[in-house]
Coordinates of C-alpha atoms and ligand atoms in Angstrom, one line a residue:
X1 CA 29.6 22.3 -58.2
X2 CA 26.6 21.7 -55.6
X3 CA 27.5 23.8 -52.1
X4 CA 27.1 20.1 -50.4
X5 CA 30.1 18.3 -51.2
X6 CA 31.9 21.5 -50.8
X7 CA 30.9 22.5 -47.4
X8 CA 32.3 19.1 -46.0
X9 CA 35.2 18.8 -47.1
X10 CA 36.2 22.5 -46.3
X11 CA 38.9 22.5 -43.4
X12 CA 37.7 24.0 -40.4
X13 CA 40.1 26.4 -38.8
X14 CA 41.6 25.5 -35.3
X15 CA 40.3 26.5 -32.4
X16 CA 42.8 27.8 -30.0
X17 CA 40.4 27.0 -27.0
X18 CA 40.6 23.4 -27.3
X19 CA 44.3 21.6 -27.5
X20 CA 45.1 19.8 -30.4
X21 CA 44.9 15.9 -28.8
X22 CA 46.6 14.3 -31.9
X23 CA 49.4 16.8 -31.8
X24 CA 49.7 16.2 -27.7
X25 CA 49.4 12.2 -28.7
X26 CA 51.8 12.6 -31.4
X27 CA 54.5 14.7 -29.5
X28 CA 54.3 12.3 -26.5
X29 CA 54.6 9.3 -28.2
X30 CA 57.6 7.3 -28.1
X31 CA 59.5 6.9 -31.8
X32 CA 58.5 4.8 -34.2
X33 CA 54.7 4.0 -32.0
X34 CA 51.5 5.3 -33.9
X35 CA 50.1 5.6 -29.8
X36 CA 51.8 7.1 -26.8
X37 CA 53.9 4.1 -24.6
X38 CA 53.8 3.9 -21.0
X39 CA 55.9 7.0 -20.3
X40 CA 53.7 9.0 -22.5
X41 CA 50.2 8.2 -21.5
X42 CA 51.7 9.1 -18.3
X43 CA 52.7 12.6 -19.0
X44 CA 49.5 13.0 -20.9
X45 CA 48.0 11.9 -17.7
X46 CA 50.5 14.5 -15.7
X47 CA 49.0 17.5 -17.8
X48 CA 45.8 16.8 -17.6
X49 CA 46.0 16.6 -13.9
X50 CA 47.7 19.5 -14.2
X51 CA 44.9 21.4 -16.3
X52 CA 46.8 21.4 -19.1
X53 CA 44.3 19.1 -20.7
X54 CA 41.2 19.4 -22.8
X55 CA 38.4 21.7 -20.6
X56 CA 40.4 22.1 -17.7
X57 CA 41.3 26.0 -16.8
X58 CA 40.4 29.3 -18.5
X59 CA 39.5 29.5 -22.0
X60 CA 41.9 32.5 -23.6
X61 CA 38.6 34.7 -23.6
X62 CA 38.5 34.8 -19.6
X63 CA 35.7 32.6 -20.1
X64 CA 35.3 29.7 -17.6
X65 CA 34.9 26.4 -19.9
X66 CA 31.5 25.2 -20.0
X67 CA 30.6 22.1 -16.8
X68 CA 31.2 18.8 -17.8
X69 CA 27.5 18.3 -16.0
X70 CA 24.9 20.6 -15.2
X71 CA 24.0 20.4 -11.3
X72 CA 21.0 18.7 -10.1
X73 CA 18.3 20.7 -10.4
X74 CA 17.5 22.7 -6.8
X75 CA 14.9 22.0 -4.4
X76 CA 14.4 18.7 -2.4
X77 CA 15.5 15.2 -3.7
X78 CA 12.5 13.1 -5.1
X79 CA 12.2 9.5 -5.5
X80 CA 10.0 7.1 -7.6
X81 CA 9.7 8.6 -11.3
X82 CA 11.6 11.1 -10.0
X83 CA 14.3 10.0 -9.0
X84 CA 15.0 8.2 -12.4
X85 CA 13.8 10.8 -14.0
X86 CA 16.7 13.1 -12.4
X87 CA 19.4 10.2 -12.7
X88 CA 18.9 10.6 -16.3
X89 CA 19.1 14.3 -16.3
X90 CA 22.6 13.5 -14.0
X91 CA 23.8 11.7 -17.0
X92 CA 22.3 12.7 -20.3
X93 CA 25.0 15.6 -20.9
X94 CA 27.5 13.0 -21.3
X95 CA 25.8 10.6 -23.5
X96 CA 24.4 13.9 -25.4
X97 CA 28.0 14.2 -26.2
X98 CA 28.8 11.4 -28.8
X99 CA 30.4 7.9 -27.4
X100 CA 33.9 9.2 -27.7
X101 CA 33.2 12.3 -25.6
X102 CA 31.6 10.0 -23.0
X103 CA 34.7 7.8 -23.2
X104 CA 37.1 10.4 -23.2
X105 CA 35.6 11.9 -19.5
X106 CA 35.3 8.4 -17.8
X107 CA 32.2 9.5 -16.5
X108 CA 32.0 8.4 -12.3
X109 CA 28.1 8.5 -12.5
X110 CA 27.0 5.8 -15.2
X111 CA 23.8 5.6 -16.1
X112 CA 21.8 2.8 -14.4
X113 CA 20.8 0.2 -16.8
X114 CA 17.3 0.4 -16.1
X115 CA 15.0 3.1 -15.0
X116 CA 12.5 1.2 -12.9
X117 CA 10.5 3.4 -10.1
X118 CA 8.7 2.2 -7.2
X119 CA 5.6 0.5 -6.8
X120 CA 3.3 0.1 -3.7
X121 CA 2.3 -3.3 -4.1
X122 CA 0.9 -3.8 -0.9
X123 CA -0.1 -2.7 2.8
X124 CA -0.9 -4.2 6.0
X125 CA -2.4 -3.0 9.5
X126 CA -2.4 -4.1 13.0
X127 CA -5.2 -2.9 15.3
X128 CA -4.9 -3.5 19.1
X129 CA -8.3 -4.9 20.1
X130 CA -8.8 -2.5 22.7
X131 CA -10.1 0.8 22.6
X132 CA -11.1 3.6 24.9
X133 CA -13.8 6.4 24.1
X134 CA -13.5 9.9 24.6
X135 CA -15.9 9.8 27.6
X136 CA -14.0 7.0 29.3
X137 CA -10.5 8.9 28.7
X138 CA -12.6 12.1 30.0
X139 CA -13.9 10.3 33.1
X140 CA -10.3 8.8 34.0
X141 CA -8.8 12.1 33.4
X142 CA -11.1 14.4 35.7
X143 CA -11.2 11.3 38.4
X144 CA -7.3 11.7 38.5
X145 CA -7.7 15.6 38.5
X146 CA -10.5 15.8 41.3
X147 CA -7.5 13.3 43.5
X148 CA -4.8 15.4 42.4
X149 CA -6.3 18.7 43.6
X150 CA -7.6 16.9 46.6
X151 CA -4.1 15.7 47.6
X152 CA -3.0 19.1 47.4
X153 CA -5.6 21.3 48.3
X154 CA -3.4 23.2 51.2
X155 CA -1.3 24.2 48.2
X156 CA -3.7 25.0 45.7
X157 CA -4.8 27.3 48.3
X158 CA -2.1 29.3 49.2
X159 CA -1.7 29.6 45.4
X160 CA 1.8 27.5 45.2
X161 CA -0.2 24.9 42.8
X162 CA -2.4 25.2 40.0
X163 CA -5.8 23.8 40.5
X164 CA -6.5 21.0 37.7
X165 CA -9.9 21.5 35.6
X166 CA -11.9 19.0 34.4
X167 CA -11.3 17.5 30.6
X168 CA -14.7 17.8 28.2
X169 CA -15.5 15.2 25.7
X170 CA -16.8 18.1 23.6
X171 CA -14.1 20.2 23.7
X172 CA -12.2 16.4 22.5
X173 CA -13.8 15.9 19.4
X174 CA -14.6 19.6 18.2
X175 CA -10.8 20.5 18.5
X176 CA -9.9 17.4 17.3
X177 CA -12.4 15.5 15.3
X178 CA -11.1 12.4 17.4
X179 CA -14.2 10.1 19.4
X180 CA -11.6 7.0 20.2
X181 CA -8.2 5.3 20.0
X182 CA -6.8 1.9 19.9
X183 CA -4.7 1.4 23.1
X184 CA -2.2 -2.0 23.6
X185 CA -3.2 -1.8 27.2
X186 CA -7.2 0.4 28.5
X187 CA -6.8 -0.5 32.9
X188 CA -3.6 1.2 32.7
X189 CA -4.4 4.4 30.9
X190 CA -8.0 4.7 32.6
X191 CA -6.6 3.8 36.0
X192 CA -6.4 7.5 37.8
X193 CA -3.9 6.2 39.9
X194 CA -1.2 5.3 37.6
X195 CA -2.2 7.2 33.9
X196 CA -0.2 5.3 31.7
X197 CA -0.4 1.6 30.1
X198 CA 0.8 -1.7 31.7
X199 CA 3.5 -3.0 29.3
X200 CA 5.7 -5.6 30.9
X201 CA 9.2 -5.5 30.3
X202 CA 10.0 -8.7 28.2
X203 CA 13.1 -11.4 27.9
X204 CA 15.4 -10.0 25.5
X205 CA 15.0 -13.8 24.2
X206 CA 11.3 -13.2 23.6
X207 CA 10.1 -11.1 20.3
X208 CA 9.8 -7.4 21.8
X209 CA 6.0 -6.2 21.7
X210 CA 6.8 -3.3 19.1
X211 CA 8.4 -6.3 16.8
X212 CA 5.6 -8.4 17.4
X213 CA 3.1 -5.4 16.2
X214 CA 5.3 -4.9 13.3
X215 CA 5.7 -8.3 12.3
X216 CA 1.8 -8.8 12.6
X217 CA 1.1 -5.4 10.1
X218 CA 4.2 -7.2 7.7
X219 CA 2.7 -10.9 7.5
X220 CA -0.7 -9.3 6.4
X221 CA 0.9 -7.0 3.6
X222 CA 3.1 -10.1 2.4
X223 CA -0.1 -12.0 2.1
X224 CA -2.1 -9.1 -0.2
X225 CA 1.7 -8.9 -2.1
X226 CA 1.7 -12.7 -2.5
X227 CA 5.0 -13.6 -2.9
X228 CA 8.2 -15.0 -0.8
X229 CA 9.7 -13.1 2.0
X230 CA 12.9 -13.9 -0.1
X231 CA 12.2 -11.3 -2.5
X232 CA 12.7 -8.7 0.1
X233 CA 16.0 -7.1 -0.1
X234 CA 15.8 -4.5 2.8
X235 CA 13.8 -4.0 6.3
X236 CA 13.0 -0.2 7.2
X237 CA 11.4 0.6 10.9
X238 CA 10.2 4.3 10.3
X239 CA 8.5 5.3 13.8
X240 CA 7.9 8.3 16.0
X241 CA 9.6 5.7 19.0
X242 CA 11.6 2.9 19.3
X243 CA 11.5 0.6 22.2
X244 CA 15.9 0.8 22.2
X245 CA 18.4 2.2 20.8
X246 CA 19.9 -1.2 19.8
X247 CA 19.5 -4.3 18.1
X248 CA 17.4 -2.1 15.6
X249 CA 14.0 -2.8 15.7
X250 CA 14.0 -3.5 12.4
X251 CA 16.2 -6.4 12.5
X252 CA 14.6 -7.6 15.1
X253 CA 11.2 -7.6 12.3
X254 CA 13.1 -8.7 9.9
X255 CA 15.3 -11.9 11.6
X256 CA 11.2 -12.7 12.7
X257 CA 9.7 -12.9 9.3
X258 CA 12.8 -14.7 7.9
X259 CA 14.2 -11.7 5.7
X260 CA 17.7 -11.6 4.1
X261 CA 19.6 -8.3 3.2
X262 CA 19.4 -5.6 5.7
X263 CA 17.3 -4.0 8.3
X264 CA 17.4 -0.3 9.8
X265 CA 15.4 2.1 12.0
X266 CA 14.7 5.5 11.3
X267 CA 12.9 8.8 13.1
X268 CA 11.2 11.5 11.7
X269 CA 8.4 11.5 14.0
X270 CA 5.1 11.6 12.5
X271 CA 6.7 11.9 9.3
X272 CA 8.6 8.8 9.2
X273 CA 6.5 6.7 6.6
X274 CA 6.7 9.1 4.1
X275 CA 10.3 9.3 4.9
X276 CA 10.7 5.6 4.7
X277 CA 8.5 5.4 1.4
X278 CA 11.3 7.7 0.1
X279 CA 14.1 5.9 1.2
X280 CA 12.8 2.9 -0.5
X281 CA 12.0 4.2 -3.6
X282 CA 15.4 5.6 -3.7
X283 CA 17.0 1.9 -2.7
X284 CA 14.8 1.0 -5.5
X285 CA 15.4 3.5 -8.1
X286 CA 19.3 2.7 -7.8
X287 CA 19.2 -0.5 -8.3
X288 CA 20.1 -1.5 -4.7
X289 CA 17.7 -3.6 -4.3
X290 CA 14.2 -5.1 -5.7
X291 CA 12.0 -4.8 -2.6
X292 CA 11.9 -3.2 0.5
X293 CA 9.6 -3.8 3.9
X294 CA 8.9 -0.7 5.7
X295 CA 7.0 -0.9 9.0
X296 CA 5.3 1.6 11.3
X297 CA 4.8 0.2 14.8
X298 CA 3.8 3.1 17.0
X299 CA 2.6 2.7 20.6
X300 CA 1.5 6.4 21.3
X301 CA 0.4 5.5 24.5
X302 CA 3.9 5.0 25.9
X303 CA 4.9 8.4 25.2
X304 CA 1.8 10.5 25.7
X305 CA 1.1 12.2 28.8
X306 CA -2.3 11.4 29.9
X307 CA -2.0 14.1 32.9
X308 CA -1.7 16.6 30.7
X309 CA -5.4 18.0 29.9
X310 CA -4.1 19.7 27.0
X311 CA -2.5 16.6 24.8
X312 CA -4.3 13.3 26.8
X313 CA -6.9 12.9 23.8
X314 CA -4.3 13.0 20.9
X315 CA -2.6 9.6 20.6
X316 CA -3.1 5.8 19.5
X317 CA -1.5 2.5 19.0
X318 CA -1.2 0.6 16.0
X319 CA 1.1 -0.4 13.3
X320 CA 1.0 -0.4 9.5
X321 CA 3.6 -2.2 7.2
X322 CA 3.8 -1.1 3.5
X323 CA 5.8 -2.8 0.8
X324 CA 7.5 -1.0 -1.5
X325 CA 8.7 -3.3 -5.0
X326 CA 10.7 -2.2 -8.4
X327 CA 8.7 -1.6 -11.2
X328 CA 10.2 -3.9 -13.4
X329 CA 9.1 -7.2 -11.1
X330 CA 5.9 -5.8 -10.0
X331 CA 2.8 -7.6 -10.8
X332 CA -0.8 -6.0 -11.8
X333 CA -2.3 -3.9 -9.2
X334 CA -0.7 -1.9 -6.4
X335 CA 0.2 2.1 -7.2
X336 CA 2.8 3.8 -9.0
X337 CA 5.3 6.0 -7.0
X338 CA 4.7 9.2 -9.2
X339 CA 7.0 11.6 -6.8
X340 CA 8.4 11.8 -3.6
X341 CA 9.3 15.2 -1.5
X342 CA 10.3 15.5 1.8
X343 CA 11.1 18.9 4.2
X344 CA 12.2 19.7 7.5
X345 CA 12.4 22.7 9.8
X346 CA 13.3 23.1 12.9
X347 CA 11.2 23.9 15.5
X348 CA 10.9 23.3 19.2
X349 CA 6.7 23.3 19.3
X350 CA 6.6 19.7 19.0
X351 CA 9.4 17.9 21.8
X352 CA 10.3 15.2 23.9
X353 CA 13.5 15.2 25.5
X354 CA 13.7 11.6 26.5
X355 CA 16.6 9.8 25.4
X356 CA 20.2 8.1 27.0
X357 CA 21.5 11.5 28.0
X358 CA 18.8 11.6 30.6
X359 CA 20.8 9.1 32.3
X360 CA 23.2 12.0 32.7
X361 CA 21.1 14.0 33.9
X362 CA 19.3 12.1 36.6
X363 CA 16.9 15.3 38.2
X364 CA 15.1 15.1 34.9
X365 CA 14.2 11.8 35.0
X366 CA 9.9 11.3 35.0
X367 CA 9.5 15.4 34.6
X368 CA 6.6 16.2 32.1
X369 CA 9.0 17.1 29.0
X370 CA 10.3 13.4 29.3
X371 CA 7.1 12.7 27.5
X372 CA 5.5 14.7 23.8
X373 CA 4.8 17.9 24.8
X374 CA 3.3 20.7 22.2
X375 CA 2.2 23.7 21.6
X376 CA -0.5 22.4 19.3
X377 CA -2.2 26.2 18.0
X378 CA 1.2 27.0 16.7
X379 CA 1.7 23.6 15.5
X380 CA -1.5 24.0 13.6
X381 CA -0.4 27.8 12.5
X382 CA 2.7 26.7 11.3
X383 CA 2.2 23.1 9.9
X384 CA -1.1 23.7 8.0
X385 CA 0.8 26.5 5.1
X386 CA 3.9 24.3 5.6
X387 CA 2.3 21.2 4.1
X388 CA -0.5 22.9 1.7
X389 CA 2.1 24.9 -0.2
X390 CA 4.5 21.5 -0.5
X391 CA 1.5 19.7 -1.7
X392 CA 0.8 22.3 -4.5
X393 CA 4.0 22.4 -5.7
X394 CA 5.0 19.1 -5.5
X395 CA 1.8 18.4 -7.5
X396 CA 2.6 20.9 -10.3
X397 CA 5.9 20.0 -10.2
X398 CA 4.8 16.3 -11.6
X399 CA 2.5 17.6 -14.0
X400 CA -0.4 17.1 -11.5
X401 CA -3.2 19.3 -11.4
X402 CA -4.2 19.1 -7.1
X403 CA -7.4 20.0 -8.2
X404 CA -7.7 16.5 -10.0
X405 CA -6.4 14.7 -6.9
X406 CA -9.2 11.5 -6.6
X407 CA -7.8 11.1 -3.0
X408 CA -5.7 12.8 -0.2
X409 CA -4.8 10.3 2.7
X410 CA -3.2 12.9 5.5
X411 CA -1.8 12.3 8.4
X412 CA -4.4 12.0 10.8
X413 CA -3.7 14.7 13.6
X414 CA -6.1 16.9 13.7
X415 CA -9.6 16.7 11.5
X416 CA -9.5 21.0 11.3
X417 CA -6.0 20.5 10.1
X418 CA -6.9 18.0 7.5
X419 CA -9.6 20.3 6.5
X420 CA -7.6 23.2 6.1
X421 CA -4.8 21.6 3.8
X422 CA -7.5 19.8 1.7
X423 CA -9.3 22.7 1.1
X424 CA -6.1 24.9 -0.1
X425 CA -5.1 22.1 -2.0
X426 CA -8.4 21.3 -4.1
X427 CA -9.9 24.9 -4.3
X428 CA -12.8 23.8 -2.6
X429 CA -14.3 21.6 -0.2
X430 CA -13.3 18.1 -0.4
X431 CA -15.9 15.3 0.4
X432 CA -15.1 12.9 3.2
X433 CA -14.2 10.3 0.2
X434 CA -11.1 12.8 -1.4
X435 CA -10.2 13.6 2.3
X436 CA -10.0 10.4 3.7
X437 CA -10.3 11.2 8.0
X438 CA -9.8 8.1 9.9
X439 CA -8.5 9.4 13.2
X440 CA -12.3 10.0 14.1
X441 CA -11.8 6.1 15.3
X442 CA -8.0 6.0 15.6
X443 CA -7.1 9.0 16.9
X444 CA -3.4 10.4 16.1
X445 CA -1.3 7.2 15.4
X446 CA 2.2 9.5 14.4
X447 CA 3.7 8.1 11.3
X448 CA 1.1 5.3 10.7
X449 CA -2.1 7.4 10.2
X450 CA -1.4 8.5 6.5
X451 CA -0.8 4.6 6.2
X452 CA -3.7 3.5 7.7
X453 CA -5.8 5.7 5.9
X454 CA -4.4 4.3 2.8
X455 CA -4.7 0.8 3.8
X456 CA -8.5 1.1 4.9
X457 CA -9.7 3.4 1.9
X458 CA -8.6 2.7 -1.7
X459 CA -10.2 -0.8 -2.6
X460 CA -12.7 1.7 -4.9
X461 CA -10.2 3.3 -6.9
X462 CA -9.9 3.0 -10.0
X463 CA -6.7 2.2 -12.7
X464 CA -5.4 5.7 -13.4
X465 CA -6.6 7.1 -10.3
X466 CA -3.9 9.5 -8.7
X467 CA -3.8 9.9 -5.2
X468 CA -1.2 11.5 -2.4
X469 CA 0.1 10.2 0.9
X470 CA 1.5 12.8 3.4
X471 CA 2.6 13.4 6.4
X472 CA 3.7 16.3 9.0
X473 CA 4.3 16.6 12.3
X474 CA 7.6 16.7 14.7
X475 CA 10.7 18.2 13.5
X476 CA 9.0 20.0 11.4
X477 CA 8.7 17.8 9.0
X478 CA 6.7 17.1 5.7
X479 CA 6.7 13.9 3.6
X480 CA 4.8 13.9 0.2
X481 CA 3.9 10.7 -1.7
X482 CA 2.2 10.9 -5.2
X483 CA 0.6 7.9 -6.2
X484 CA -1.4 6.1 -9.2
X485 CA -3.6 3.0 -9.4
X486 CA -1.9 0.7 -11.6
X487 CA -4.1 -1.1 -13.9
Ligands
LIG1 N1 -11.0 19.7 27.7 C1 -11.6 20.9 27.8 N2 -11.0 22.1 27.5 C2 -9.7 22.0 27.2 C3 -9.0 20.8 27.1 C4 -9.7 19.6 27.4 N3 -9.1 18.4 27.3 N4 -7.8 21.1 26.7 C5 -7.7 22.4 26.5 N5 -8.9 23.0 26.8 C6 -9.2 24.4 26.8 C7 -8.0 25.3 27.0 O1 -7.7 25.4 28.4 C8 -8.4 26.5 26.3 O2 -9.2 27.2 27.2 P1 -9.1 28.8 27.3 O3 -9.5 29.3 26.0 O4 -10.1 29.2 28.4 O5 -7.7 29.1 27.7 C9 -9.2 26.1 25.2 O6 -9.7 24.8 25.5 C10 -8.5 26.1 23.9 O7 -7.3 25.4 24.0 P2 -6.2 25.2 22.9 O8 -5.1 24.4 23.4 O9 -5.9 26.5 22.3 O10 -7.1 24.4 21.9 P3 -7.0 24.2 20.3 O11 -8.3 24.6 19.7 O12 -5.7 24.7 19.8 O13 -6.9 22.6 20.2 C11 -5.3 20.9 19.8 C12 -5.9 21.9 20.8 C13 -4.1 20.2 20.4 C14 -6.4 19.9 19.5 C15 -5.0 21.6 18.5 O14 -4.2 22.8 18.7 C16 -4.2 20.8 17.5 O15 -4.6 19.6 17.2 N6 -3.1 21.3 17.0 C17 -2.3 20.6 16.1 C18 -1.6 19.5 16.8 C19 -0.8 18.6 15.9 O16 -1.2 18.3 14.8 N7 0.2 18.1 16.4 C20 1.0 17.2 15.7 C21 1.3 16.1 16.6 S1 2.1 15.0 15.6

C-alpha cells in the first residue's frame, strides 16, 4: 500500500499538554444535547477562567505555554507604513493559526480592514510681511545695551552689575547661518526701550492672532489639497506656544475654517510637527479618521528674549499648516508617509518656566527664565549625535539607504547643526539642494522650520523621490518623518 493514504489516517497519539476539548464539551453537556446548555458553557467558561482551559498555566514539562501574541517589536512607535505594517504583525499570529484557532481566542485586537498609511497631500505657509535684518537687530540691541549700562554705571562700577557688550552681526550669522527673521510686529522689537513686539490683546469674540496665522497657513494648504474642508476629520495645533491654555487653539482654527470632528493642541517644542505628523498618521492608520489638519503657528518673538545677547538672533514668526490624508482617498501627487520615529530626553539646556503656576509664585513674574533660555553649545553637543544616530537608524530600519536620501528638510536652528547631521547622515558633504537651509532668511521658527523648508523646496522632485522631515529641539526631543514623491 502507498505510505500516503497510510500516514493520514494513522491516529495520532494524545497530547497530555493540551486538554481534550470534546471530552471537556462532552462531560459538561447536559443529557441527551450533542452541545453544552447554558449551565455548561458556563462551567466551561468557569475553568477556563480558572486556567483550567486550553494554554492557560504550566505545561506538565515546567514549560510556560507558548504567548498567544508575540510583543510588539521594541523601540519607538512608528506611524505611516509602519504603523500598518506593525498592526499586522500585532495580529498575524492569530490568523496564522487557522480560522478556528482565531475563533476560539476571541481575539480583542482585530485586524483593521484596510491597511491604508498616510499621505502628505498638501502644505501651506504664512509669512508675516515684516522682517528685520541682523544689522537692525544688532543696532537695537547695542542701543539698548549702551542705555542699560548708562543707567547703571554707578553699579557697574563698583562691580555689583555686569557691564553689557555690544552684539556683532558677524558673530550672528557665522554661529548661526541666520541674516534675518520674519517678525508679526519690527517697532516693538527694534524699540531699545521696550525689546519686545507690540501685540494687542484682542476680544475674546474676535479670531485670536495665533488662529488667524494658522488659519491663513490652512486655507492655502486646502487650496493646493483641493478638496472640501468637510473631508477633514481632525484639527491638530502642534506649537512651541500657545497663546492659552483654553479653548484650544486648535478649535479655535478649526470652528474658523468650518471643520467638523475634533480639534486639539499639542507641545513638543520645536519638535511638535513631526510629533503632530505622527499623531496623524496614527489617527489615520487606525482608521479613525480619513484626514487630519495639522497647523504650526509660532510667534517666536513673544517668547524670546531680545536682552539677552546670547539668544536675541535665534527666533521668527510664521506658521505652516500641513495636511495629512489616508492613502486609500488620496489623489495623485503629494508624498507617502514611509516611517515615522519620535524620541525624548529630558534635559534642562533648553527651558522656559512660564506657565499658570507663576501666578503662584508672583516674585518670578517678568524674571529672564520666564522667557527661552539655553545653553545653546551643549544643545548643539547633545542634539547633533542625538538626531544623526535616529536618522540612520530609522533610515535602515525602512530599508532606506541615508546615503540615497534626495533631500533632508531639518529643523532650521542652527546652519552648523544642520551641517553636522547632514554630513553624518550622507557620508559626505551634502549640497545646499539635499540640505535644504532656509533659516538663512527665516531664522529659527521652532516647530515650523522643518515645514517650511518642505513647503518652499520640493516642487523639483521627482515620483520616487525619498526624502526626510525632522525635527529637534526642547525637551529633548527628536521627530523623524520619511517620505516619498508619489507619482
Ligand atoms: N554677538 C557677539 N558675540 C557674542 C554674541 C553676540 N550676539 N553672543 C555670544 N557672543 C560671544 C560669547 O560671549 C562668547 O564669547 P567668549 O568666547 O569671549 O566667551 C562667544 O561669542 C561664543 O559664544 P557661544 O554662546 O559659545 O557661541 P556658539 O558658537 O555656541 O553659538 C549659538 C551660539 C546659540 C548660535 C549656538 O550654540 C547654537 O545655535 N546652538 C544650538 C542651539 C539650538 O539649536 N537650540 C535649539 C533651539 S530650538
Amino acid at each position: 500500500m502507498p505510505a500516503g493514504p497510510r500516514l493520514r489516517v494513522r491516529r495520532q497519539e494524545p497530547d497530555p499538554s493540551r486538554p481534550d476539548r470534546r471530552r471537556q464539551r462532552r462531560l459538561l453537556a447536559l443529557p441527551g444535547r450533542g452541545r453544552p446548555g447554558p449551565r455548561g458553557r458556563r462551567r466551561l467558561r468557569l475553568r477556563r477562567r480558572r486556567g483550567q482551559g486550553r494554554d492557560s498555566g504550566r505545561l506538565p514539562h515546567g514549560r510556560a505555554p507558548s504567548p498567544r501574541r508575540r510583543p510588539p517589536p521594541a523601540g519607538p512607535s512608528r506611524g505611516g507604513l509602519d504603523a500598518a505594517r506593525s498592526q499586522a504583525y500585532l495580529v498575524r499570529p492569530e490568523t496564522e493559526r487557522g480560522p478556528q484557532a482565531a475563533r476560539r481566542r476571541a481575539p480583542s485586537v482585530r485586524a483593521p480592514r484596510h491597511m491604508s498609511h498616510a499621505v502628505i497631500a498638501a502644505t501651506g505657509l504664512f509669512t508675516p510681511d515684516q522682517s528685520i535684518s541682523n544689522a537692525e537687530l544688532a543696532a537695537a540691541y547695542n542701543a539698548y545695551a549702551e542705555r542699560f549700562n548708562a543707567d547703571h554705571a554707578a553699579e557697574i562700577a563698583e562691580g555689583e552689575v555686569a557691564e553689557l557688550t555690544p552684539s556683532s552681526v558677524e558673530f550672528i550669522e557665522k554661529a548661526s547661518g541666520i541674516k534675518s527673521r520674519f517678525v508679526l510686529d519690527k517697532a516693538g522689537v527694534l524699540d531699545p526701550a521696550r525689546m519686545a513686539p507690540n501685540i494687542p490683546e484682542r476680544a475674546d469674540e474676535d479670531l485670536s492672532i495665533m488662529a488667524e496665522m494658522a488659519v491663513a497657513a490652512a486655507r492655502q494648504a486646502i487650496a493646493a489639497w483641493g478638496k472640501p474642508v468637510s473631508e477633514i476629520g481632525a484639527v491638530l495645533c502642534a506649537a512651541s506656544n500657545m497663546p492659552r491654555p483654553y479653548p484650544a487653539l486648535s478649535i479655535e482654527v478649526q470652528q474658523a475654517l468650518g471643520i467638523d470632528g475634533f480639534a486639539f493642541d499639542m507641545n513638543v517644542a520645536c519638535s511638535s510637527a513631526t510629533f503632530g505628523i505622527k499623531t496623524a498618521a496614527d489617527f489615520i492608520a487606525s482608521g479613525s479618521v480619513k484626514a487630519v489638519l495639522m497647523v504650526n503657528p509660532e510667534v517666536c518673538s513673544a517668547h524670546l528674549n531680545f536682552k539677552d545677547r546670547d539668544s536675541h538672533f535665534i527666533f521668527g514668526d510664521v506658521a505652516t499648516a500641513v495636511i495629512v490624508e489616508s492613502s486609500d482617498q488620496a489623489g495623485p501627487g503629494g508624498w507617502d508617509v514611509l516611517g515615522t520615529r519620535l524620541k525624548t530626553v529630558f534635559s534642562n539646556n533648553i527651558r522656559n518656566n512660564f506657565g499658570f503656576l507663576n501666578n503662584a509664585a508672583p516674585e518670578g513674574i517678568g524674571q529672564p527664565d520666564k522667557m527661552f533660555v539655553q545653553q545653546g553649545r551643549k544643545v548643539f553637543k547633545d542634539v547633533v549625535p542625538m538626531v544623526s544616530d535616529m536618522i540612520v537608524d530609522h533610515a535602515r530600519d525602512l530599508g532606506i539607504d541615508p546615503a540615497t536620501l534626495k533631500r533632508m528638510w531639518l529643523h532650521q536652528a542652527n546652519i552648523n547643526m544642520n551641517q553636522f547631521i547632514g554630513r553624518k547622515v550622507l557620508g559626505r558633504e551634502p549640497t545646499p539642494e539635499e540640505n535644504v537651509i532656509i533659516l538663512d532668511e527665516y531664522a529659527n521658527t521652532s516647530s515650523a522650520g522643518s515645514i517650511i523648508a518642505f513647503h518652499l523646496r520640493q516642487q523639483d522632485m521627482a515620483p520616487g523621490d525619498t526624502g526626510l522631515i525632522c525635527s529637534f529641539g526642547a525637551g529633548y526631543s527628536a521627530g523623524t518623518v520619511f517620505v516619498r514623491k508619489r507619482g
